Short mmCIF file of C-alpha atoms in Angstrom, two decimals:
data_model
loop_
_atom_site.label_atom_id
_atom_site.label_comp_id
_atom_site.label_asym_id
_atom_site.label_seq_id
_atom_site.Cartn_x
_atom_site.Cartn_y
_atom_site.Cartn_z
CA MET A 175 -14.36 6.01 58.59
CA ALA A 176 -10.87 7.43 58.09
CA LEU A 177 -11.44 9.88 60.97
CA THR A 178 -12.62 7.06 63.23
CA ILE A 179 -9.50 5.05 62.44
CA LEU A 180 -7.32 8.09 63.16
CA ILE A 181 -8.98 8.72 66.53
CA LEU A 182 -8.71 5.08 67.57
CA ARG A 183 -5.08 4.95 66.44
CA LEU A 184 -4.35 7.97 68.62
CA ALA A 185 -6.03 6.32 71.61
CA VAL A 186 -4.03 3.12 71.15
CA CYS A 187 -0.79 5.09 70.76
CA ILE A 188 -1.49 6.93 74.02
CA LEU A 189 -1.94 3.61 75.80
CA ALA A 190 1.35 2.42 74.26
CA PHE A 191 3.19 5.62 75.22
CA PRO A 192 5.91 3.86 77.32
CA MET A 193 6.87 1.77 74.30
CA TYR A 194 7.03 4.86 72.07
CA LEU A 195 9.14 6.63 74.69
CA LEU A 196 11.65 3.76 74.72
CA ASP A 197 11.72 3.90 70.94
CA PHE A 198 12.36 7.67 71.02
CA LEU A 199 15.25 7.08 73.45
CA GLY A 200 16.74 4.48 71.08
CA LEU A 201 16.22 1.58 73.50
CA TRP A 202 13.20 -0.23 72.07
CA ASN A 203 14.94 -1.75 69.04
CA TRP A 204 17.55 -3.41 71.28
CA ILE A 205 14.87 -4.70 73.65
CA CYS A 206 12.78 -6.01 70.76
CA LYS A 207 15.71 -7.81 69.15
CA GLN A 208 16.35 -9.55 72.48
CA TRP A 209 12.82 -10.65 73.38
CA PHE A 210 11.36 -11.30 69.93
CA PRO A 211 13.14 -14.66 69.38
CA TYR A 212 11.67 -15.93 72.67
CA PHE A 213 8.19 -14.81 71.65
CA LEU A 214 8.57 -16.36 68.19
CA ALA A 215 9.80 -19.65 69.65
CA ARG A 216 6.49 -19.95 71.51
CA PHE A 217 4.30 -18.53 68.75
CA THR A 218 5.64 -20.84 66.02
CA VAL A 219 4.82 -23.95 68.06
CA THR A 220 1.15 -22.95 68.05
CA TYR A 221 1.32 -21.70 64.47
CA ASN A 222 2.79 -25.00 63.25
CA GLU A 223 0.07 -26.95 65.06
CA GLN A 224 -2.68 -24.87 63.49
CA MET A 225 -1.09 -24.63 60.03
CA ALA A 226 0.54 -28.06 59.78
CA SER A 227 -1.73 -29.35 57.00
CA LYS A 228 -1.21 -26.19 54.91
CA LYS A 229 2.55 -26.33 55.39
CA ARG A 230 2.65 -30.00 54.36
CA GLU A 231 0.58 -29.10 51.29
CA LEU A 232 2.84 -26.14 50.47
CA PHE A 233 6.11 -28.07 50.74
CA SER A 234 4.84 -31.36 49.27
CA ASN A 235 6.57 -30.85 45.90
CA LEU A 236 9.89 -29.37 47.10
CA GLN A 237 11.89 -32.30 45.74
CA GLU A 238 10.67 -31.57 42.20
CA PHE A 239 13.11 -28.65 42.21
CA THR A 240 16.19 -30.67 43.13
CA GLY A 241 19.09 -29.46 40.98
CA PRO A 242 21.74 -31.30 38.95
CA SER A 243 23.74 -32.11 42.10
CA GLY A 244 21.02 -34.52 43.20
CA LYS A 245 20.57 -32.71 46.51
CA LEU A 246 18.07 -29.94 47.19
CA SER A 247 19.84 -26.67 48.03
CA LEU A 248 17.44 -24.54 50.07
CA LEU A 249 17.81 -21.03 51.43
CA GLU A 250 15.43 -20.01 54.20
CA LEU A 251 14.98 -16.27 54.25
CA GLY A 252 14.10 -14.84 57.67
CA CYS A 253 14.58 -18.28 59.19
CA GLY A 254 13.67 -17.28 62.74
CA THR A 255 13.73 -20.32 65.02
CA GLY A 256 13.76 -22.92 62.23
CA ALA A 257 10.07 -23.73 62.54
CA ASN A 258 9.89 -25.01 58.94
CA PHE A 259 12.71 -27.53 59.24
CA LYS A 260 10.50 -30.53 60.02
CA PHE A 261 8.58 -30.01 56.77
CA TYR A 262 11.67 -30.25 54.54
CA PRO A 263 12.66 -33.53 52.80
CA SER A 264 15.53 -35.70 54.02
CA GLY A 265 18.98 -34.75 52.76
CA CYS A 266 17.96 -31.17 52.04
CA GLN A 267 20.94 -28.78 52.26
CA VAL A 268 19.70 -25.81 54.29
CA THR A 269 21.26 -22.35 54.49
CA CYS A 270 19.60 -19.83 56.81
CA ILE A 271 19.62 -16.05 56.72
CA ASP A 272 18.17 -13.62 59.26
CA PRO A 273 19.07 -10.06 60.30
CA ASN A 274 18.68 -10.89 64.01
CA PRO A 275 21.73 -12.79 65.39
CA ASN A 276 19.78 -13.69 68.54
CA PHE A 277 17.96 -16.43 66.62
CA GLU A 278 21.14 -18.51 66.32
CA LYS A 279 20.79 -20.42 69.60
CA PHE A 280 17.20 -21.34 68.67
CA LEU A 281 18.39 -22.51 65.26
CA ILE A 282 21.02 -24.74 66.87
CA LYS A 283 18.26 -26.42 68.88
CA SER A 284 16.08 -26.88 65.77
CA ILE A 285 19.02 -28.32 63.83
CA ALA A 286 19.62 -30.90 66.56
CA GLN A 287 15.93 -31.89 66.41
CA ASN A 288 15.97 -32.28 62.61
CA SER A 289 18.88 -34.56 61.84
CA HIS A 290 17.32 -35.51 58.49
CA LEU A 291 18.61 -32.18 57.13
CA GLN A 292 22.12 -31.12 56.16
CA PHE A 293 22.67 -27.70 57.70
CA GLU A 294 25.12 -25.51 55.79
CA HIS A 295 25.42 -22.21 57.68
CA PHE A 296 23.64 -19.27 59.28
CA ILE A 297 24.12 -15.85 57.70
CA VAL A 298 23.32 -12.69 59.64
CA ALA A 299 22.03 -10.31 56.99
CA ALA A 300 18.91 -8.62 55.69
CA GLY A 301 17.18 -10.21 52.74
CA GLU A 302 17.46 -7.02 50.70
CA ASN A 303 21.21 -7.63 50.38
CA MET A 304 22.21 -11.30 50.34
CA HIS A 305 25.63 -10.77 48.75
CA GLN A 306 27.02 -13.71 50.77
CA VAL A 307 24.82 -16.05 48.68
CA ALA A 308 26.13 -16.72 45.18
CA THR A 309 24.02 -15.93 42.14
CA GLY A 310 22.09 -18.94 40.85
CA SER A 311 23.25 -21.16 43.72
CA MET A 312 19.89 -22.19 45.21
CA ASP A 313 17.23 -24.62 44.02
CA VAL A 314 14.65 -23.23 46.41
CA VAL A 315 14.17 -20.13 48.57
CA VAL A 316 11.59 -20.23 51.37
CA CYS A 317 10.10 -17.44 53.44
CA THR A 318 7.16 -17.70 55.83
CA LEU A 319 5.84 -14.75 57.85
CA VAL A 320 8.66 -12.58 56.53
CA LEU A 321 7.33 -10.30 53.78
CA CYS A 322 5.17 -8.59 56.42
CA SER A 323 8.24 -7.09 58.08
CA VAL A 324 10.89 -6.51 55.42
CA LYS A 325 11.75 -2.93 54.49
CA ASN A 326 11.53 -3.38 50.73
CA GLN A 327 9.52 -6.27 49.28
CA GLU A 328 10.51 -5.51 45.69
CA GLN A 329 14.22 -5.58 46.51
CA ILE A 330 13.82 -8.80 48.52
CA LEU A 331 12.12 -10.52 45.58
CA GLN A 332 14.79 -9.23 43.21
CA GLU A 333 17.43 -10.83 45.45
CA VAL A 334 15.41 -14.06 45.60
CA ARG A 335 15.38 -14.22 41.80
CA ARG A 336 19.14 -13.57 41.73
CA VAL A 337 20.12 -16.41 44.07
CA LEU A 338 17.75 -18.94 42.47
CA ARG A 339 19.04 -21.05 39.61
CA PRO A 340 16.99 -21.01 36.39
CA GLY A 341 13.92 -23.14 37.06
CA GLY A 342 14.30 -22.79 40.84
CA ALA A 343 11.33 -21.94 43.06
CA PHE A 344 10.38 -19.44 45.74
CA TYR A 345 7.95 -20.73 48.41
CA PHE A 346 5.97 -18.36 50.62
CA MET A 347 3.32 -18.31 53.33
CA GLU A 348 2.43 -14.84 54.59
CA HIS A 349 -0.25 -13.06 56.58
CA VAL A 350 -1.69 -10.11 54.66
CA ALA A 351 -4.34 -7.40 54.75
CA ASP A 352 -7.94 -8.59 54.91
CA LYS A 353 -10.61 -7.50 52.42
CA PRO A 354 -11.33 -3.75 52.81
CA SER A 355 -15.01 -4.40 53.47
CA THR A 356 -14.34 -6.40 56.66
CA TRP A 357 -14.21 -5.37 60.31
CA ASN A 358 -10.93 -7.24 60.57
CA TYR A 359 -9.40 -4.87 58.00
CA PHE A 360 -10.72 -1.93 60.02
CA TRP A 361 -8.94 -3.15 63.15
CA GLN A 362 -5.81 -4.02 61.19
CA GLN A 363 -5.62 -0.36 60.19
CA VAL A 364 -6.27 0.87 63.73
CA LEU A 365 -3.65 -1.35 65.36
CA ASP A 366 -1.01 -1.38 62.62
CA PRO A 367 1.29 1.39 64.00
CA VAL A 368 1.52 -0.16 67.48
CA TRP A 369 1.71 -3.69 66.06
CA TYR A 370 4.66 -2.60 63.90
CA LEU A 371 6.59 -1.38 66.92
CA LEU A 372 5.64 -4.25 69.22
CA PHE A 373 6.39 -7.08 66.79
CA ASP A 374 9.72 -6.00 65.32
CA GLY A 375 8.52 -4.23 62.19
CA CYS A 376 5.58 -6.48 61.31
CA ASN A 377 2.85 -4.84 59.20
CA LEU A 378 -0.79 -5.92 59.39
CA THR A 379 -1.95 -4.14 56.24
CA ARG A 380 0.46 -5.29 53.53
CA GLU A 381 -0.94 -6.60 50.25
CA SER A 382 2.06 -8.82 49.59
CA TRP A 383 0.40 -10.66 46.72
CA LYS A 384 0.79 -7.52 44.59
CA ALA A 385 4.58 -7.53 44.96
CA LEU A 386 4.68 -11.22 44.03
CA GLU A 387 2.53 -10.65 40.97
CA GLN A 388 4.88 -7.92 39.79
CA ALA A 389 8.15 -9.78 40.49
CA ARG A 390 8.59 -11.23 36.97
CA PHE A 391 8.58 -14.92 37.90
CA SER A 392 7.81 -17.21 34.97
CA LYS A 393 5.10 -18.99 36.95
CA LEU A 394 3.17 -17.99 40.06
CA LYS A 395 0.83 -20.25 42.00
CA LEU A 396 -0.79 -18.16 44.73
CA GLN A 397 -3.80 -18.86 46.93
CA HIS A 398 -5.65 -16.76 49.50
CA LEU A 399 -7.05 -18.34 52.64
CA GLN A 400 -8.42 -17.52 56.08
CA ALA A 401 -5.95 -19.40 58.26
CA PRO A 402 -7.33 -21.35 61.26
CA LEU A 403 -5.44 -19.19 63.76
CA SER A 404 -6.40 -17.93 67.20
CA TRP A 405 -5.40 -14.35 66.36
CA GLU A 406 -8.02 -13.03 63.94
CA LEU A 407 -5.85 -10.08 62.87
CA VAL A 408 -3.39 -12.42 61.11
CA ARG A 409 -5.85 -14.95 59.71
CA PRO A 410 -5.82 -13.56 56.15
CA HIS A 411 -2.99 -15.42 54.40
CA ILE A 412 -1.47 -16.09 51.03
CA TYR A 413 0.62 -19.14 50.23
CA GLY A 414 2.13 -20.83 47.22
CA TYR A 415 5.27 -20.79 45.10
CA ALA A 416 6.79 -19.00 42.14
CA VAL A 417 9.22 -20.38 39.57
CA LYS A 418 12.09 -18.37 38.16
#
């Protein structure tokens, strides 16, 4: 089986040779950073339609974590185009962080469409180093479809715990690796190298639940599901929240 996967990976990489050539020349990362926000703006519309009930379920108890100020301070990690904004409660104070500055114009549009929120600011930074966010300053941190593409999940979760106040919560919804016995897992392994390059560092085969289980949260509520998505490769999901 491993040899079959290797042969198929090689075949796919040959077909994707122009993309690998651009990457070798140092051009692909710039191209990807430019086009990816446009792709994500379209993808998240469909994703929100297909996952709306799960997102409403996930965020239904956000207000339980409102801090002493009386307003919910929320940090969205890897905010992208602001696709989660409509699921947040009124009056929520939202700070966004993303390493790609090209998302800002999409965020501005989302902010205008979600006037029930109080937008604080947009920080251009990677989640592994959120030094611009004060320790213990957030009631809630949210990330959806982010842990698949970060460089270091353990460091990200360490930073999440740092910026959360005691008793604050981390909400997540992520696509993950399928069960090893499935054909979907087989194709995830075959396509993972090209997928990673094409979709700005996204990994198909990450077992993100393991990093969450090892992150030393005081409480972890995590569920697996097969999401009702058109793309079978990203149907395996985890979602839930963890309390500091």
